[in-house]
Tab-separated table of C-alpha atoms in Angstrom:
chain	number	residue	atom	x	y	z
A	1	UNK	CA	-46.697	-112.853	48.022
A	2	UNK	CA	-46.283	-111.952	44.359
A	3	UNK	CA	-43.433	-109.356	44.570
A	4	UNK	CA	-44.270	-106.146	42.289
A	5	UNK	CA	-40.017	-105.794	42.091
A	6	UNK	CA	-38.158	-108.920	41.929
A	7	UNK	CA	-35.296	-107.321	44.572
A	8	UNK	CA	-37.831	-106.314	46.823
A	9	UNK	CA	-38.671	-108.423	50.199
A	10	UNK	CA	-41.804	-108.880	51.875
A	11	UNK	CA	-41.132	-106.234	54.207
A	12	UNK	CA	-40.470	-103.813	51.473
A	13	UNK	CA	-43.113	-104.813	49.470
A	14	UNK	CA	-45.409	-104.283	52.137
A	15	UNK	CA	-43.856	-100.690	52.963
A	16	UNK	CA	-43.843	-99.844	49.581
A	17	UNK	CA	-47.503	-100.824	49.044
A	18	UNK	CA	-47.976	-98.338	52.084
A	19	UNK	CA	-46.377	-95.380	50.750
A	20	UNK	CA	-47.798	-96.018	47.299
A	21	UNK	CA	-51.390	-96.207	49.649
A	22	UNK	CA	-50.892	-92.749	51.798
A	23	UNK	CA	-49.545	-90.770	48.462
A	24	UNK	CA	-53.350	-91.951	47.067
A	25	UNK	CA	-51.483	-93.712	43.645
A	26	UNK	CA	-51.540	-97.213	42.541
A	27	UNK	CA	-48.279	-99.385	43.366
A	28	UNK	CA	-47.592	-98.918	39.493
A	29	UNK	CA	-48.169	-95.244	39.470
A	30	UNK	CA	-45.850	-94.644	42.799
A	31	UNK	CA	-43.070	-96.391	41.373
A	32	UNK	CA	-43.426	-94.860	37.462
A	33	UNK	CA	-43.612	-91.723	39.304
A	34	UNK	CA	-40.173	-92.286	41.042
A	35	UNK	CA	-38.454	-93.435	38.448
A	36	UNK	CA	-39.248	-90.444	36.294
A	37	UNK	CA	-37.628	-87.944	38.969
A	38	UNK	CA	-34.989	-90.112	38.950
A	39	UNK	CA	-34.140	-89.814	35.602
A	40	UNK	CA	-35.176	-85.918	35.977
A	41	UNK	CA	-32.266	-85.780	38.467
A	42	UNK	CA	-29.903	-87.782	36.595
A	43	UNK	CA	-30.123	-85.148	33.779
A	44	UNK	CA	-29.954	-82.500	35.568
A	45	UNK	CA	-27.258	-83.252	37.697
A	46	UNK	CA	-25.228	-84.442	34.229
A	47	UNK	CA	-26.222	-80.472	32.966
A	48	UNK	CA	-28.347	-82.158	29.794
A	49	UNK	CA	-29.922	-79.986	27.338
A	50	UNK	CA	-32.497	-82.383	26.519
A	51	UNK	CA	-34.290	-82.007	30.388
A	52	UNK	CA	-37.093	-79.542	29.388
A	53	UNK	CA	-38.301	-82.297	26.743
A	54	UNK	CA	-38.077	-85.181	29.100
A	55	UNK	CA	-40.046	-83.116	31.797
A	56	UNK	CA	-42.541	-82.653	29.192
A	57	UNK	CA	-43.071	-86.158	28.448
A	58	UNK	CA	-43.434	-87.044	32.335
A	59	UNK	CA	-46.298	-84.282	32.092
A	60	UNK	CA	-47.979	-85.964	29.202
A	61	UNK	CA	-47.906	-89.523	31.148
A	62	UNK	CA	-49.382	-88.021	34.161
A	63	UNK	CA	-46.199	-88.194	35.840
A	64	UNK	CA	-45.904	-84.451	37.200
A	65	UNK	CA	-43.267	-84.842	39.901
A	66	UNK	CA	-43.627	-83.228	43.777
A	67	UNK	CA	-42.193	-79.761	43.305
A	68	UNK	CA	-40.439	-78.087	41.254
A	69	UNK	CA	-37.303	-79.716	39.566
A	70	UNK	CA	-34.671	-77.671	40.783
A	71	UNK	CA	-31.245	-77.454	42.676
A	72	UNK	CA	-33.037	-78.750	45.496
A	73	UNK	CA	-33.748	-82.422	43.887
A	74	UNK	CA	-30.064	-82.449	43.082
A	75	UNK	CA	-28.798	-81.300	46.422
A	76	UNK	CA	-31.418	-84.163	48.075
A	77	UNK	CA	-30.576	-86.803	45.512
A	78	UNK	CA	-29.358	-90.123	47.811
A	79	UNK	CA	-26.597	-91.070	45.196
A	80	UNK	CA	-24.928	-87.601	45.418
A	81	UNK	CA	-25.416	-87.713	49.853
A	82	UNK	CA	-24.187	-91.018	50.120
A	83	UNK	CA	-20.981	-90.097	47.873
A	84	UNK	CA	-20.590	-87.050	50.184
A	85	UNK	CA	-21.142	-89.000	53.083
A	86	UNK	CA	-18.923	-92.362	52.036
A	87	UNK	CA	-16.031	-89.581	51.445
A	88	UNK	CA	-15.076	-89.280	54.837
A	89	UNK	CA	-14.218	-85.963	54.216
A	90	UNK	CA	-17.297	-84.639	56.207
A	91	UNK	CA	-14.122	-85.416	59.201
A	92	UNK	CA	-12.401	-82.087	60.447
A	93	UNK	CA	-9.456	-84.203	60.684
A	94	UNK	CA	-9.173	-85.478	57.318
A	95	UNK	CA	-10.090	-82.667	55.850
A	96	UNK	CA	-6.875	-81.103	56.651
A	97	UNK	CA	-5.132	-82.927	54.508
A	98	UNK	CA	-6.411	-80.711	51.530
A	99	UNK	CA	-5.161	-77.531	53.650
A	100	UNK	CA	-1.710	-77.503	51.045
A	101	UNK	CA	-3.702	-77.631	48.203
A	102	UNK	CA	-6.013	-74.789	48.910
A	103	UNK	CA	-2.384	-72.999	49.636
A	104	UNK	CA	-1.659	-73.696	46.336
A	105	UNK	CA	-4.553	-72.449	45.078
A	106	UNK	CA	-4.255	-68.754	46.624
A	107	UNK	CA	-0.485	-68.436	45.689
A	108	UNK	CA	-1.104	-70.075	41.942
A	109	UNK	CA	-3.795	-67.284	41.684
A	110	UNK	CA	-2.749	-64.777	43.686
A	111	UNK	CA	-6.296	-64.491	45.118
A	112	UNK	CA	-6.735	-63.651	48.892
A	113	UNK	CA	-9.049	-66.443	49.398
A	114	UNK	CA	-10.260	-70.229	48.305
A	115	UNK	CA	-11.595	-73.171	49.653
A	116	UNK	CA	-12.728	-76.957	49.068
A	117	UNK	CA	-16.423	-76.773	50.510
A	118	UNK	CA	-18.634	-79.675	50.586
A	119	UNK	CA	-22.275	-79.516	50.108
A	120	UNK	CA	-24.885	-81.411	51.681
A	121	UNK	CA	-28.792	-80.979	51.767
A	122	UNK	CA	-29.340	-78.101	53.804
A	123	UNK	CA	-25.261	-76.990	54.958
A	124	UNK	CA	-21.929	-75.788	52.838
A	125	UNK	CA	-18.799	-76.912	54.688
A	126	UNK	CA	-15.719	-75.153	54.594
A	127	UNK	CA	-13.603	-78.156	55.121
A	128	UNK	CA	-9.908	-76.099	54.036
A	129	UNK	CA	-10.175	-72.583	53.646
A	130	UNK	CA	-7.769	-69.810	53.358
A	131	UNK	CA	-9.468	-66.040	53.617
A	132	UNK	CA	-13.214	-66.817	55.253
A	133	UNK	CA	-14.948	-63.751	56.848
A	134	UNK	CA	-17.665	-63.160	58.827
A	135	UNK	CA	-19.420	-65.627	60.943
A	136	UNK	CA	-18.339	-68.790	58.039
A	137	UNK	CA	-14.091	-67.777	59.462
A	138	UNK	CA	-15.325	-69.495	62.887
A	139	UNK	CA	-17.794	-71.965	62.270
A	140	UNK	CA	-16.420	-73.171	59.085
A	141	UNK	CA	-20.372	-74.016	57.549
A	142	UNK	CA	-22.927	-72.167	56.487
A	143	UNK	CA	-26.609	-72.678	54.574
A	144	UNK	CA	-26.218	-74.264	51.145
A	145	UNK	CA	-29.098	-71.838	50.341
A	146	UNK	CA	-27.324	-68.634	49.263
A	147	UNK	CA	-24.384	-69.986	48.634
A	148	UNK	CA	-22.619	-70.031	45.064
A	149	UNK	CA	-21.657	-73.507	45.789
A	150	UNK	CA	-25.078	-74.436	45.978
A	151	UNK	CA	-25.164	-73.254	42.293
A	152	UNK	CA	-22.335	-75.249	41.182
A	153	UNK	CA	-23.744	-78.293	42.836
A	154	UNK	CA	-26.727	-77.971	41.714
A	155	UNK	CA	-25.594	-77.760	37.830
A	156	UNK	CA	-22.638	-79.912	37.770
A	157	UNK	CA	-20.696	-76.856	35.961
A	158	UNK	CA	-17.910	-74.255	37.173
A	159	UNK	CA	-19.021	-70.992	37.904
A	160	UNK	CA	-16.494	-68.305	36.626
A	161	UNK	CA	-17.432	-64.405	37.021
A	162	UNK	CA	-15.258	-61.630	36.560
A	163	UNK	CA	-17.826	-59.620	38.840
A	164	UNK	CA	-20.764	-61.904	40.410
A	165	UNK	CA	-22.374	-58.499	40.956
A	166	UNK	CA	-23.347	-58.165	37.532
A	167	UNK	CA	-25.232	-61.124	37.775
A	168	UNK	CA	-28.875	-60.871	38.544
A	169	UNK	CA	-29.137	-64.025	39.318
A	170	UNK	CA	-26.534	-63.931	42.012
A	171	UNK	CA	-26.138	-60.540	43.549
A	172	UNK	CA	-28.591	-61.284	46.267
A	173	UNK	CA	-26.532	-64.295	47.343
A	174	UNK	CA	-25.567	-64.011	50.426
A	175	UNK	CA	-21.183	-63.571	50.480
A	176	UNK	CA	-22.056	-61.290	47.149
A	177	UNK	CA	-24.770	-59.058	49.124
A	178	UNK	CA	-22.029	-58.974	51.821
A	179	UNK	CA	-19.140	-58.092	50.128
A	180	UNK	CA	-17.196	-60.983	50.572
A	181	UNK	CA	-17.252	-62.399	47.021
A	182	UNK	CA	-16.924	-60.340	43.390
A	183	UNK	CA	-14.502	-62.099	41.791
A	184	UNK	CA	-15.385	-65.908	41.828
A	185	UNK	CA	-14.200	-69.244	40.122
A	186	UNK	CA	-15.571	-72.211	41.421
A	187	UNK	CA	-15.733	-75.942	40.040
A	188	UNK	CA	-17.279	-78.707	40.854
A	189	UNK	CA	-15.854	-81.773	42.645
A	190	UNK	CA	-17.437	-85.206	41.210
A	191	UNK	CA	-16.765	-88.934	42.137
A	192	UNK	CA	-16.112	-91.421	39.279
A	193	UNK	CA	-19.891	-91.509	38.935
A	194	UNK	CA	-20.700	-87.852	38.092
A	195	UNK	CA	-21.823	-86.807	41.711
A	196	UNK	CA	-20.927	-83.455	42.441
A	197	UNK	CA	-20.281	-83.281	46.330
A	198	UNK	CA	-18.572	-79.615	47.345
A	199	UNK	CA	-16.358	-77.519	44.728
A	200	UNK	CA	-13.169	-75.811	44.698
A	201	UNK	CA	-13.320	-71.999	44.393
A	202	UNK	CA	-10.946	-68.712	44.699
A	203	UNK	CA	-12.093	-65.571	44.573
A	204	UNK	CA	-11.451	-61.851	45.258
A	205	UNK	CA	-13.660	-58.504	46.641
A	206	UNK	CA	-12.737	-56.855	44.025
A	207	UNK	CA	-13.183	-58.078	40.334
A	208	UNK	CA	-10.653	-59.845	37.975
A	209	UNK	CA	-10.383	-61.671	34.607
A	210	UNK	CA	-9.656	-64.930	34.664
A	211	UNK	CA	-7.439	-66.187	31.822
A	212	UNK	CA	-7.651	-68.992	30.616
A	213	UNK	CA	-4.105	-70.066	32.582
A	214	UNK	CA	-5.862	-69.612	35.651
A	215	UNK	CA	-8.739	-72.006	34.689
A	216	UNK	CA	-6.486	-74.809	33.935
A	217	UNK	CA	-4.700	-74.380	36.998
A	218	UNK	CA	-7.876	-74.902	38.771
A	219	UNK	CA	-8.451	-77.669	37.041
A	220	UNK	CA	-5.446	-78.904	37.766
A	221	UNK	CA	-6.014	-78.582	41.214
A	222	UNK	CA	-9.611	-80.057	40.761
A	223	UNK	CA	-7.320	-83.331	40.059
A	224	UNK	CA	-5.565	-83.420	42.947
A	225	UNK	CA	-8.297	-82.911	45.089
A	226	UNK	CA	-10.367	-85.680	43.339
A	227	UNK	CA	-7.259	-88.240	43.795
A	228	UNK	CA	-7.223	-87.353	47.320
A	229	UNK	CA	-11.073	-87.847	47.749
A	230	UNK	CA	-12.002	-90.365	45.752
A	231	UNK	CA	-8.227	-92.143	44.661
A	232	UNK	CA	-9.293	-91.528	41.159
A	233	UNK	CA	-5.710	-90.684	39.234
A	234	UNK	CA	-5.151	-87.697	37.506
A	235	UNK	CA	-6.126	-87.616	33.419
């Protein structure tokens, strides 16, 4: 058999020429098609400017990906899973070994709350928190969808509000609808390839400014987090 991608084995070259067969495309199609939302995801994960423009030239070619591209292709890309997954910080256990950190986060601040979630497809784990209410203070995990760290995920970018309620794009998010969250700073938590799997975030029910001291400090703390995830040293 004449292998349409040199890595590829019989037995995924035959699977592949199945999918490519049930989605009604040509081998050549199927696999352009793929490799455009790939790069669609790769830019929008990285925050890039430029992603409107490349989604118009995947229109032109014929290329219009399943969907629309949103936080949802983020949140499902494979790359960004497996990093979560590979982390071993999906383990209760382990996970406790950020609990001093997240300390150090509410007393640096002097916020009543923070925690290092991490974020897969569908769920937001609280895997050290300090200040959880509602239903999330027992189980720990909640839906990514309505969830601020969703939005920080899904754009690679911190998220700092004096008063999320002022936001129309937030206010009907879930812990803001509640009550729980007004004042919020969250950042994202990336491996040495870019993949944003949870964030760290404090935050308040009542709002706050957030000088510019704070947001190194949580920085800061990003570091030490990432070191302890990932063993990637402090800049």
């Amino acid at each position: 058999m004449t292998h349409t991608l040199p890595e590829f084995d019989d037995w995924l070259e035959n699977a592949l020429v199945e999918e490519a067969d049930m989605a009604g495309e040509s081998v050549d199609t199927y696999i352009a098609r793929a490799v455009a939302a790939r790069m669609v995801i790769g830019r929008a994960r990285r925050g890039e400017v430029d992603i409107q423009e490349l989604l118009a030239h995947v229109r032109a070619a014929h290329l219009d990906l399943p969907g629309p591209i949103s936080g949802d292709a983020v949140l499902s890309d494979p790359d960004r899973l497996r990093a979560l997954y590979d982390s071993g910080f999906l383990n209760a256990e382990r996970a406790h070994s950020l609990d001093r950190v997240v300390a150090m986060v509410v007393a640096a601040l002097g916020v009543p709350s923070a925690a290092v979630s991490l974020v897969d497809r569908d769920t937001q784990y609280m895997c050290s928190a300090i200040g959880l209410k509602g239903e999330v203070a027992r189980t720990r995990q909640g839906p990514s969808e309505g969830s601020l760290g969703r939005e920080i995920v899904a754009s690679g970018k911190p998220l700092i509000l004096e008063d999320v309620r002022k936001d129309p794009h937030l206010i009907d998010h879930f812990a803001v609808r509640n009550g729980y969250i007004v004042a919020y700073a969250g950042f994202p938590l990336k491996d040495g390839h870019g993949h944003t799997i949870g964030t760290l975030a404090a935050w308040n029910t009542r709002p706050r400014r957030w000088s510019s001291g704070h947001i190194q400090l949580m920085e800061d703390f990003v570091m030490m987090i990432r070191a302890r995830i990932f063993g990637i040293a402090p800049e």
